Amino acid sequence: MKIIVFGATGGVGQSVVKQAVESGLEVTAFVRTPAKLETAHEKLTVVQGDAFNPAEVSAAIAGHDAVVSCLGSSQGMKRSSELEEMTEHIVAGMQAHGVKRIVYTASAGIHNELPGFSGS
């Protein structure tokens, strides 16, 4: 199986990429800053791009069996449409290339991001 991971340089994304290649999957890491990616592996391909750019997202999705989104917002817990916009680009790219599987994961609250929630 060949997957593409968006948000591959964040904490959750790094873990997903590492676990995926170690389990034998072919993985593409879609990242803004390739130098932030801590994993190197023969089954890992790195594609530099911006999830706000629909053409880059769509081109990167071509040839994959599934998408994993580990995207976060640069706004933290503030109201923002960033994730909505990036997800729209991913869904459009999936539709364009016939990809029907997506895993969406988020980490809100694990580092005391939510008021009153310690994450422990």
Coordinates of N, CA and C in Angstrom, one line a residue:
M1 N 0.8 -1.2 0.0 CA 0.0 0.0 0.0 C 0.9 1.2 0.0
K2 N 0.5 2.2 -0.7 CA 1.2 3.5 -0.8 C 0.4 4.6 -0.2
I3 N 0.9 5.3 0.8 CA 0.1 6.4 1.5 C 0.9 7.7 1.4
I4 N 0.1 8.8 1.5 CA 0.7 10.1 1.5 C 0.3 10.7 2.9
V5 N 1.3 11.3 3.6 CA 1.0 11.9 4.9 C 1.2 13.4 4.8
F6 N 0.1 14.1 5.0 CA 0.1 15.6 5.1 C 0.4 16.0 6.6
G7 N 1.2 17.0 6.8 CA 1.6 17.4 8.1 C 2.6 16.4 8.7
A8 N 3.5 15.9 7.9 CA 4.4 14.9 8.3 C 5.5 15.3 9.2
T9 N 5.7 16.6 9.4 CA 6.8 17.1 10.2 C 6.4 17.5 11.6
G10 N 5.1 17.4 11.9 CA 4.6 17.7 13.2 C 4.8 16.5 14.1
G11 N 4.4 16.6 15.4 CA 4.6 15.5 16.3 C 3.9 14.2 15.9
V12 N 2.6 14.4 15.6 CA 1.8 13.2 15.2 C 2.3 12.7 13.8
G13 N 2.5 13.6 12.9 CA 3.0 13.3 11.5 C 4.3 12.5 11.6
Q14 N 5.2 12.9 12.4 CA 6.5 12.2 12.5 C 6.3 10.8 12.9
S15 N 5.4 10.6 13.9 CA 5.1 9.3 14.4 C 4.5 8.4 13.4
V16 N 3.5 9.0 12.6 CA 2.8 8.2 11.6 C 3.8 7.8 10.5
V17 N 4.6 8.7 10.1 CA 5.6 8.3 9.0 C 6.5 7.2 9.5
K18 N 7.0 7.3 10.7 CA 8.0 6.3 11.2 C 7.3 5.0 11.3
Q19 N 6.1 4.9 11.9 CA 5.4 3.7 12.0 C 5.0 3.1 10.7
A20 N 4.7 3.9 9.8 CA 4.2 3.4 8.4 C 5.4 2.8 7.7
V21 N 6.5 3.4 7.6 CA 7.7 2.8 6.9 C 8.2 1.6 7.6
E22 N 8.2 1.6 9.0 CA 8.6 0.4 9.7 C 7.7 -0.8 9.5
S23 N 6.4 -0.5 9.2 CA 5.5 -1.6 8.9 C 5.5 -2.1 7.5
G24 N 6.3 -1.4 6.6 CA 6.5 -1.9 5.3 C 5.7 -1.1 4.2
L25 N 5.0 -0.1 4.6 CA 4.2 0.7 3.7 C 5.2 1.7 2.9
E26 N 4.8 1.9 1.6 CA 5.5 3.0 0.9 C 4.8 4.3 1.3
V27 N 5.6 5.3 1.7 CA 5.1 6.5 2.3 C 5.7 7.7 1.6
T28 N 4.8 8.7 1.3 CA 5.2 10.0 0.8 C 4.9 11.0 1.9
A29 N 5.9 11.7 2.3 CA 5.7 12.8 3.3 C 5.5 14.1 2.5
F30 N 4.4 14.7 2.6 CA 4.2 16.0 2.0 C 4.4 17.1 3.1
V31 N 5.5 17.9 2.8 CA 6.0 18.8 3.9 C 6.4 20.2 3.3
R32 N 6.3 21.2 4.1 CA 6.7 22.5 3.7 C 8.3 22.6 3.8
T33 N 8.8 22.0 4.9 CA 10.2 22.1 5.2 C 10.8 20.7 5.4
P34 N 11.4 20.1 4.3 CA 11.9 18.8 4.4 C 12.9 18.6 5.5
A35 N 13.7 19.6 5.8 CA 14.7 19.4 6.8 C 14.2 19.1 8.2
K36 N 12.9 19.3 8.4 CA 12.2 19.0 9.7 C 11.9 17.6 9.9
L37 N 11.9 16.8 8.8 CA 11.5 15.4 8.8 C 12.6 14.6 9.4
E38 N 12.3 13.9 10.5 CA 13.4 13.2 11.2 C 13.6 11.8 10.7
T39 N 12.7 11.2 9.9 CA 12.9 9.9 9.4 C 13.4 9.8 8.0
A40 N 14.4 8.9 7.8 CA 14.9 8.6 6.5 C 14.7 7.1 6.3
H41 N 14.3 6.7 5.1 CA 14.0 5.3 4.9 C 13.9 5.0 3.4
E42 N 14.3 3.8 3.0 CA 14.2 3.5 1.6 C 12.8 3.5 1.0
K43 N 11.8 3.4 1.9 CA 10.4 3.4 1.5 C 9.7 4.8 1.6
L44 N 10.5 5.8 1.9 CA 10.0 7.1 2.2 C 10.4 8.1 1.1
T45 N 9.4 8.7 0.5 CA 9.7 9.8 -0.5 C 9.2 11.1 0.2
V46 N 10.0 12.1 0.0 CA 9.6 13.5 0.5 C 9.2 14.4 -0.6
V47 N 8.0 15.0 -0.5 CA 7.6 16.0 -1.5 C 7.4 17.3 -0.8
Q48 N 8.1 18.3 -1.3 CA 8.0 19.6 -0.7 C 6.8 20.3 -1.3
G49 N 5.9 20.9 -0.5 CA 4.8 21.6 -1.0 C 4.0 22.3 0.1
D50 N 2.9 22.9 -0.3 CA 2.1 23.7 0.6 C 0.7 23.2 0.5
A51 N 0.1 22.8 1.6 CA -1.3 22.3 1.6 C -2.3 23.4 1.3
F52 N -1.9 24.6 1.3 CA -2.8 25.7 0.8 C -2.8 25.9 -0.7
N53 N -1.9 25.1 -1.4 CA -1.9 25.2 -2.9 C -2.5 23.9 -3.4
P54 N -3.8 24.1 -4.0 CA -4.5 22.9 -4.4 C -3.8 22.1 -5.5
A55 N -3.1 22.8 -6.4 CA -2.4 22.1 -7.5 C -1.3 21.2 -6.9
E56 N -0.5 21.7 -6.0 CA 0.6 20.9 -5.4 C 0.0 19.7 -4.6
V57 N -1.1 19.9 -3.9 CA -1.7 18.8 -3.1 C -2.2 17.8 -4.1
S58 N -2.9 18.1 -5.1 CA -3.5 17.2 -6.1 C -2.4 16.4 -6.8
A59 N -1.4 17.1 -7.2 CA -0.3 16.4 -7.9 C 0.4 15.4 -7.0
A60 N 0.5 15.7 -5.7 CA 1.2 14.8 -4.8 C 0.4 13.6 -4.4
I61 N -1.0 13.7 -4.5 CA -1.9 12.6 -4.2 C -1.9 11.5 -5.3
A62 N -1.6 11.9 -6.5 CA -1.7 11.0 -7.6 C -0.8 9.8 -7.3
G63 N -1.4 8.6 -7.6 CA -0.6 7.3 -7.4 C -0.7 6.7 -6.0
H64 N -1.4 7.3 -5.1 CA -1.4 6.8 -3.8 C -2.7 6.0 -3.5
D65 N -2.7 5.1 -2.6 CA -3.9 4.3 -2.2 C -4.7 5.0 -1.1
A66 N -4.0 5.8 -0.3 CA -4.7 6.4 0.9 C -4.0 7.7 1.3
V67 N -4.7 8.5 2.0 CA -4.2 9.8 2.5 C -4.3 9.7 4.0
V68 N -3.2 10.2 4.7 CA -3.3 10.4 6.1 C -3.1 11.9 6.4
S69 N -4.0 12.6 7.0 CA -3.8 14.0 7.3 C -3.5 14.2 8.8
C70 N -2.4 14.8 9.1 CA -1.9 15.1 10.4 C -1.8 16.6 10.5
L71 N -2.5 17.3 9.7 CA -2.3 18.8 9.6 C -2.8 19.4 10.9
G72 N -2.2 20.5 11.2 CA -2.6 21.3 12.3 C -2.8 22.8 11.8
S73 N -3.3 23.6 12.7 CA -3.5 25.0 12.3 C -2.3 25.8 13.0
S74 N -1.9 26.8 12.2 CA -0.9 27.7 12.8 C -1.5 28.7 13.8
Q75 N -2.8 28.6 13.9 CA -3.5 29.5 14.9 C -3.8 28.9 16.2
G76 N -3.3 27.6 16.4 CA -3.5 26.9 17.7 C -5.0 26.7 17.9
M77 N -5.5 27.1 19.0 CA -6.9 26.8 19.3 C -7.8 28.0 19.0
K78 N -7.2 29.1 18.3 CA -8.0 30.2 17.9 C -8.8 29.8 16.7
R79 N -9.9 30.5 16.5 CA -10.8 30.3 15.4 C -10.1 30.5 14.1
S80 N -10.2 29.6 13.2 CA -9.5 29.7 11.9 C -10.1 28.8 10.9
S81 N -10.0 29.1 9.6 CA -10.5 28.2 8.6 C -9.4 27.5 7.8
E82 N -8.2 27.5 8.4 CA -7.0 26.9 7.8 C -7.2 25.4 7.5
L83 N -7.6 24.7 8.5 CA -7.8 23.2 8.4 C -8.9 22.9 7.4
E84 N -9.9 23.7 7.4 CA -11.0 23.5 6.4 C -10.5 23.7 5.0
E85 N -9.7 24.7 4.8 CA -9.2 25.0 3.4 C -8.2 23.9 3.0
M86 N -7.3 23.5 3.8 CA -6.4 22.5 3.4 C -7.1 21.1 3.2
T87 N -8.1 20.8 4.0 CA -8.8 19.6 3.8 C -9.6 19.6 2.5
E88 N -10.2 20.7 2.2 CA -10.9 20.8 0.9 C -9.9 20.5 -0.3
H89 N -8.7 21.0 -0.2 CA -7.7 20.7 -1.2 C -7.4 19.2 -1.3
I90 N -7.2 18.6 -0.1 CA -7.0 17.2 -0.1 C -8.1 16.4 -0.7
V91 N -9.3 16.7 -0.3 CA -10.5 15.9 -0.8 C -10.6 16.1 -2.3
A92 N -10.4 17.3 -2.8 CA -10.5 17.6 -4.2 C -9.4 16.7 -4.9
G93 N -8.2 16.7 -4.4 CA -7.1 15.9 -5.0 C -7.4 14.4 -5.0
M94 N -8.0 14.0 -3.9 CA -8.4 12.5 -3.8 C -9.5 12.2 -4.8
Q95 N -10.5 13.1 -5.0 CA -11.5 12.9 -6.0 C -10.9 12.9 -7.4
A96 N -10.0 13.8 -7.7 CA -9.4 13.9 -9.0 C -8.6 12.6 -9.3
H97 N -8.0 11.9 -8.3 CA -7.2 10.8 -8.6 C -7.8 9.4 -8.1
G98 N -9.1 9.5 -7.8 CA -9.8 8.2 -7.4 C -9.3 7.6 -6.1
V99 N -8.8 8.4 -5.2 CA -8.4 7.9 -3.9 C -9.5 8.0 -2.9
K100 N -9.9 6.8 -2.3 CA -11.1 6.8 -1.5 C -10.9 6.6 -0.1
R101 N -9.6 6.5 0.4 CA -9.3 6.2 1.8 C -8.6 7.4 2.4
I102 N -9.1 7.9 3.6 CA -8.4 8.9 4.3 C -8.5 8.6 5.8
V103 N -7.4 8.9 6.4 CA -7.3 8.9 7.9 C -7.0 10.3 8.3
Y104 N -7.8 10.8 9.2 CA -7.6 12.2 9.7 C -7.3 12.1 11.2
T105 N -6.2 12.6 11.6 CA -5.8 12.5 13.0 C -5.4 13.9 13.5
A106 N -5.7 14.2 14.8 CA -5.4 15.5 15.4 C -4.9 15.3 16.8
S107 N -4.3 16.3 17.3 CA -3.7 16.1 18.7 C -4.2 17.2 19.6
A108 N -5.2 17.9 19.4 CA -5.7 18.9 20.2 C -5.8 18.4 21.7
G109 N -5.3 19.2 22.6 CA -5.4 18.8 24.0 C -4.3 18.0 24.6
I110 N -3.4 17.5 23.8 CA -2.3 16.7 24.4 C -1.2 17.5 25.1
H111 N -1.1 18.8 24.8 CA -0.1 19.6 25.4 C -0.8 20.8 26.1
N112 N -1.8 20.5 26.8 CA -2.6 21.5 27.6 C -3.1 22.7 26.7
E113 N -3.5 22.3 25.5 CA -4.0 23.3 24.5 C -5.5 23.6 24.8
L114 N -6.2 22.8 25.5 CA -7.6 23.0 25.8 C -7.7 23.5 27.2
P115 N -8.4 24.6 27.4 CA -8.6 25.1 28.8 C -9.2 24.0 29.7
G116 N -8.6 23.8 30.9 CA -9.2 22.8 31.8 C -8.9 21.4 31.5
F117 N -8.2 21.1 30.4 CA -7.8 19.7 30.1 C -6.4 19.5 30.2
S118 N -5.9 18.6 31.0 CA -4.5 18.4 31.3 C -3.8 17.5 30.3
G119 N -4.6 16.7 29.6 CA -4.1 15.8 28.6 C -3.4 14.5 29.2
S120 N -3.5 14.4 30.5 CA -2.9 13.2 31.1 C -4.0 12.2 31.6

